[in-house]
JSON list of C-alpha atoms in Angstrom, two decimals:
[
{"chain": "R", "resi": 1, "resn": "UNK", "atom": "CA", "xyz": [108.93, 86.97, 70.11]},
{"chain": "R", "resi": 2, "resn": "UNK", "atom": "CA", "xyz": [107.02, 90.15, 71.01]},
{"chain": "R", "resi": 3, "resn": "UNK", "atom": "CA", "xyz": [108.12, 92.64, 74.08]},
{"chain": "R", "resi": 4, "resn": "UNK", "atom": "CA", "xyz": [105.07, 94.82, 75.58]},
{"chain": "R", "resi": 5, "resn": "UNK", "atom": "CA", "xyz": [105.94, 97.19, 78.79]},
{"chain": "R", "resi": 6, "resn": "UNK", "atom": "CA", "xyz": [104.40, 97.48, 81.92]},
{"chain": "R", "resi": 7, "resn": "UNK", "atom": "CA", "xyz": [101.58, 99.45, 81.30]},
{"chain": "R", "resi": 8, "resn": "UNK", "atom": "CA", "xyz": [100.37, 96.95, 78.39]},
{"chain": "R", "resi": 9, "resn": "UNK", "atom": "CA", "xyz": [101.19, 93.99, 81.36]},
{"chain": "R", "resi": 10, "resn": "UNK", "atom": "CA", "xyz": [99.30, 96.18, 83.89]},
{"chain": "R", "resi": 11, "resn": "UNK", "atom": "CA", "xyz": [96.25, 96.14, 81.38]},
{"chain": "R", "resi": 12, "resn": "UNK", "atom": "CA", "xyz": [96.49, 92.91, 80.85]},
{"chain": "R", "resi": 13, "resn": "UNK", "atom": "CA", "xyz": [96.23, 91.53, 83.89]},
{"chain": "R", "resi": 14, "resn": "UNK", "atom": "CA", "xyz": [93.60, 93.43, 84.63]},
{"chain": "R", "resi": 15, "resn": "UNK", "atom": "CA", "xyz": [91.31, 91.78, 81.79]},
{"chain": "R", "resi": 16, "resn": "UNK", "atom": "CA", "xyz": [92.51, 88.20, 82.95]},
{"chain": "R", "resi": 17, "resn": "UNK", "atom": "CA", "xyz": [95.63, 87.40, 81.14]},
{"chain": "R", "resi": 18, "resn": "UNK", "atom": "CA", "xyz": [98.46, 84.44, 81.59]},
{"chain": "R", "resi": 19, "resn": "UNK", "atom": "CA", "xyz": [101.30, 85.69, 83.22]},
{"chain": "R", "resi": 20, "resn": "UNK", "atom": "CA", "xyz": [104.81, 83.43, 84.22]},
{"chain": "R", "resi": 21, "resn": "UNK", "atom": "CA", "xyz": [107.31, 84.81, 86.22]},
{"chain": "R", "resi": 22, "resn": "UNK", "atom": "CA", "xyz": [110.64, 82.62, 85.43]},
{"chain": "R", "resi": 23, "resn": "UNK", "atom": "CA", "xyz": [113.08, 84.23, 88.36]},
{"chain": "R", "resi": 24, "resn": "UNK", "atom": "CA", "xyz": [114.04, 81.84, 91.05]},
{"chain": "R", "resi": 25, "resn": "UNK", "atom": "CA", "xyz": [111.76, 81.24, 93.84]},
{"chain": "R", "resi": 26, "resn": "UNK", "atom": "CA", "xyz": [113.09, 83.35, 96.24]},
{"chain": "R", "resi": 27, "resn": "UNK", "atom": "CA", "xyz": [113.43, 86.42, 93.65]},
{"chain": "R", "resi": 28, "resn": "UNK", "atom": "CA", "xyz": [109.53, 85.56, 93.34]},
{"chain": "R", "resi": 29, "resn": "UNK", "atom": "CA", "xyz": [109.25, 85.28, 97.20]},
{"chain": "R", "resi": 30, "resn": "UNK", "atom": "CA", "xyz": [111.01, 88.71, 97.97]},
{"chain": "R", "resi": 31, "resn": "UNK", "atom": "CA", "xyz": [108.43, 90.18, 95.60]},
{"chain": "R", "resi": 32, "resn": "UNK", "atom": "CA", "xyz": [106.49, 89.56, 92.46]},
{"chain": "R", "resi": 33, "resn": "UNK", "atom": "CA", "xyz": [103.65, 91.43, 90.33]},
{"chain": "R", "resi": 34, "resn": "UNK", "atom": "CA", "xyz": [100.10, 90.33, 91.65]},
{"chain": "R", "resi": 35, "resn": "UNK", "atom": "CA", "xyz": [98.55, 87.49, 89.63]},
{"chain": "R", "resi": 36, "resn": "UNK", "atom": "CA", "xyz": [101.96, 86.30, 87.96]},
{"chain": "R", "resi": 37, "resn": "UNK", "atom": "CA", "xyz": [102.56, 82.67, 88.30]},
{"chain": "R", "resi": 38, "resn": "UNK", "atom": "CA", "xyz": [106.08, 81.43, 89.33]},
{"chain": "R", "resi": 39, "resn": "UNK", "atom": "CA", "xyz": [107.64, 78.86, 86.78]},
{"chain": "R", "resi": 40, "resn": "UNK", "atom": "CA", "xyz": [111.53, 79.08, 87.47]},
{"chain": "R", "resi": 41, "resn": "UNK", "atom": "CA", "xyz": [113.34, 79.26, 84.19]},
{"chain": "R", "resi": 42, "resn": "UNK", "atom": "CA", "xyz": [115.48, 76.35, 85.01]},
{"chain": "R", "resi": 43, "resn": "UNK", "atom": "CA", "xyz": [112.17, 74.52, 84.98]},
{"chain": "R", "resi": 44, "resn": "UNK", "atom": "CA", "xyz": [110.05, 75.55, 82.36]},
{"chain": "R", "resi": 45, "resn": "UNK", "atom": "CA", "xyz": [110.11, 72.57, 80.15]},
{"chain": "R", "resi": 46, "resn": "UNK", "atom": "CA", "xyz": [108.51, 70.87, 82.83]},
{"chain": "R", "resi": 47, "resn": "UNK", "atom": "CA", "xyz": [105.45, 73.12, 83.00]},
{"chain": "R", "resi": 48, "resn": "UNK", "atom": "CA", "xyz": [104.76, 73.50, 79.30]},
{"chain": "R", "resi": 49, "resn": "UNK", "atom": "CA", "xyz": [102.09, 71.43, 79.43]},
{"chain": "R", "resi": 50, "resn": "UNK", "atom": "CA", "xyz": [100.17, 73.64, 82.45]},
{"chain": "R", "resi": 51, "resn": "UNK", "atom": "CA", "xyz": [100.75, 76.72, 79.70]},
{"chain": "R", "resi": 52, "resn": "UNK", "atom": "CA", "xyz": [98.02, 78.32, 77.71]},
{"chain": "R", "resi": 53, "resn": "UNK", "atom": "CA", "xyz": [97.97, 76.84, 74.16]},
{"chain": "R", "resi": 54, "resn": "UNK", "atom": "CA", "xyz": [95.29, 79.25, 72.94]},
{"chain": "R", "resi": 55, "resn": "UNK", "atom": "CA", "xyz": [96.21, 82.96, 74.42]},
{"chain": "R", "resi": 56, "resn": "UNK", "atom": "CA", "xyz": [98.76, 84.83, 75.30]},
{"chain": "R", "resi": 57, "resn": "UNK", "atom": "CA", "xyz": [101.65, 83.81, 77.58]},
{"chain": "R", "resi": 58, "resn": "UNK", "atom": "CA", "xyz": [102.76, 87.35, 79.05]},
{"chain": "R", "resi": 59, "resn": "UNK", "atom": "CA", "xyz": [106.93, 86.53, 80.92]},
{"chain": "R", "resi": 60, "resn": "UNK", "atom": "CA", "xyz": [108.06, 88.65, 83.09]},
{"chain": "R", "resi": 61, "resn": "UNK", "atom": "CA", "xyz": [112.03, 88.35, 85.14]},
{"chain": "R", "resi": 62, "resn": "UNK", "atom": "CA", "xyz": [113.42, 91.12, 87.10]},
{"chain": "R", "resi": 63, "resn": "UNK", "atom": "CA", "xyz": [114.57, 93.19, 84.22]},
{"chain": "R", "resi": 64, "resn": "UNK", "atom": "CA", "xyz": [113.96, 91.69, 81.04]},
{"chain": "R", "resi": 65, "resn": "UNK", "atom": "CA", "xyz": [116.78, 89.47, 80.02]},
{"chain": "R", "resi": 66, "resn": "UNK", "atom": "CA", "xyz": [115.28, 86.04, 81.29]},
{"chain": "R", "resi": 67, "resn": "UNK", "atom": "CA", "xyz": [111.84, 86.45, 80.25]},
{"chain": "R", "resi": 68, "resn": "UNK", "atom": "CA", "xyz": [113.05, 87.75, 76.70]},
{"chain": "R", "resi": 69, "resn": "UNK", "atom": "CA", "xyz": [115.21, 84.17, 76.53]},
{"chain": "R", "resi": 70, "resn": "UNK", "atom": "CA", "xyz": [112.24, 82.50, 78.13]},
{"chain": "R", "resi": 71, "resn": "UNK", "atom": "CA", "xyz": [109.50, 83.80, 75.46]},
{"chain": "R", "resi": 72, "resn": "UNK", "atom": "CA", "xyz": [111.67, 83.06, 72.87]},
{"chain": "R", "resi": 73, "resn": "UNK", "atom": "CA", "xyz": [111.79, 79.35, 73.63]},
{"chain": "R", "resi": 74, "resn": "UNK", "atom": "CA", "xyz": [108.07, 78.96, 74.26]},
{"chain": "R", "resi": 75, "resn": "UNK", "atom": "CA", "xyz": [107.80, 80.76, 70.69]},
{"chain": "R", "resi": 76, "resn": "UNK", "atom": "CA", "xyz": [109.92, 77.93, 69.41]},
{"chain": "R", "resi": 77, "resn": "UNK", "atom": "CA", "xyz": [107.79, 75.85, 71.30]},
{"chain": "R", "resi": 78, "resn": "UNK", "atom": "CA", "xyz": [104.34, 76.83, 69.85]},
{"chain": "R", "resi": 79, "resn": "UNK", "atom": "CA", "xyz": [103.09, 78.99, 72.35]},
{"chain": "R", "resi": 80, "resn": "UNK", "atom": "CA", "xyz": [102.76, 82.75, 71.88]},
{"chain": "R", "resi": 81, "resn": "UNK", "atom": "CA", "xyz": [104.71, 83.95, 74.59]},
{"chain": "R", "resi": 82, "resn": "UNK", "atom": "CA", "xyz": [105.46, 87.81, 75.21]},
{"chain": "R", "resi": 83, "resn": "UNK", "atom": "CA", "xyz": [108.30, 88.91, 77.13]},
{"chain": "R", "resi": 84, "resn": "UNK", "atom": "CA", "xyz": [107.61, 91.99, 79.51]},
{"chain": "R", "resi": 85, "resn": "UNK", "atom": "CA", "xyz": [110.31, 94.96, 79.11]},
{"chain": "R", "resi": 86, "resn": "UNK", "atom": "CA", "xyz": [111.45, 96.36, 82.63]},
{"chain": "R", "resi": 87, "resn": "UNK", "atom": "CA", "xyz": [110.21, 93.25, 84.73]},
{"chain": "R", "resi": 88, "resn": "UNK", "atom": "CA", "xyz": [109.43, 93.25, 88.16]},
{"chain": "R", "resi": 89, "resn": "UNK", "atom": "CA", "xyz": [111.86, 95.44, 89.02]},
{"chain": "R", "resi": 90, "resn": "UNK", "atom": "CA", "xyz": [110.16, 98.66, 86.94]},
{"chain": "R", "resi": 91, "resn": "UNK", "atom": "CA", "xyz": [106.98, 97.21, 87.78]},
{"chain": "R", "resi": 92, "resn": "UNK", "atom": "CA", "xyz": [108.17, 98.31, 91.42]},
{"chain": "R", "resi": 93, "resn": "UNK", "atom": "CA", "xyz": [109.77, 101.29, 90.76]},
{"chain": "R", "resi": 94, "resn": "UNK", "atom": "CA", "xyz": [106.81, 102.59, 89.43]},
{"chain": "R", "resi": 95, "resn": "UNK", "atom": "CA", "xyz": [104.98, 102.32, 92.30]},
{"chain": "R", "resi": 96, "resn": "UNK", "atom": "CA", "xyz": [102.64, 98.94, 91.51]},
{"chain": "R", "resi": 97, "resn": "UNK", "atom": "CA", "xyz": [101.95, 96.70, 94.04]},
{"chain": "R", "resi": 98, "resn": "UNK", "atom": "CA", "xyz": [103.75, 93.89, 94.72]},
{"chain": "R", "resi": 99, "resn": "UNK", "atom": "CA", "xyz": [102.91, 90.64, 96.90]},
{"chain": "R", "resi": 100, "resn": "UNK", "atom": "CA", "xyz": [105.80, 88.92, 99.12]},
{"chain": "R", "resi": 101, "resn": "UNK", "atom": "CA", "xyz": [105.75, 85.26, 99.72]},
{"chain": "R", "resi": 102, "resn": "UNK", "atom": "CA", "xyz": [104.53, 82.46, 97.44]},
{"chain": "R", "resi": 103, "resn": "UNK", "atom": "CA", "xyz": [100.72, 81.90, 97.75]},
{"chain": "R", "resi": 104, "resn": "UNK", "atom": "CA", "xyz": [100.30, 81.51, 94.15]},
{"chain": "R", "resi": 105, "resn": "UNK", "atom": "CA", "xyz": [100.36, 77.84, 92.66]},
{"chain": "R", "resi": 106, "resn": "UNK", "atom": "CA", "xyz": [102.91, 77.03, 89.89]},
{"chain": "R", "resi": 107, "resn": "UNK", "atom": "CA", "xyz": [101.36, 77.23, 86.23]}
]
């Protein structure tokens, strides 16, 4: 399982990349990175098939710890997931923006 930090998520995003967030959906209500789709961790075996087989699957959590757990099993899975270091939480502190609510779609 590889870990990239924000700034390599920040790029990312910006040239198009898949992006989960696996936090519960009001964690991803109260706040979550632009573009990042919500896929709770206690239901991400159910959206495996919705995931990218053929790029990148960038995870992102609040800090680190779920998305790290998370990539891991989509590794094991066949995917190739990357976890996001600092999560949502650094994305925030560092002054990115962040939407509120839940307009995006599950994956």
């Amino acid at each position: 399982m590889r870990e990239v930090d924000l700034d390599v998520l920040a790029s990312e995003l910006a040239q198009g990349a898949f992006a989960i967030d696996v936090r519960e959906p009001d964690e991803y209500a109260a706040g979550h990175v632009p573009g990042v789709r919500p896929v709770p961790l206690s239901e991400l075996g159910a959206h495996l098939a919705a995931l990218p087989a053929d790029r990148p699957v960038y995870v992102i959590c609040a800090s680190g710890n779920r998305s790290a757990w998370a990539a891991e099993h989509l590794e094991t899975a066949g995917f190739h997931a990357v976890s996001v270091a600092g999560g949502t939480s650094g994305w925030a502190r560092t002054g990115r923006p962040i939407v509120r609510g839940t307009d995006t779609r599950p994956a």
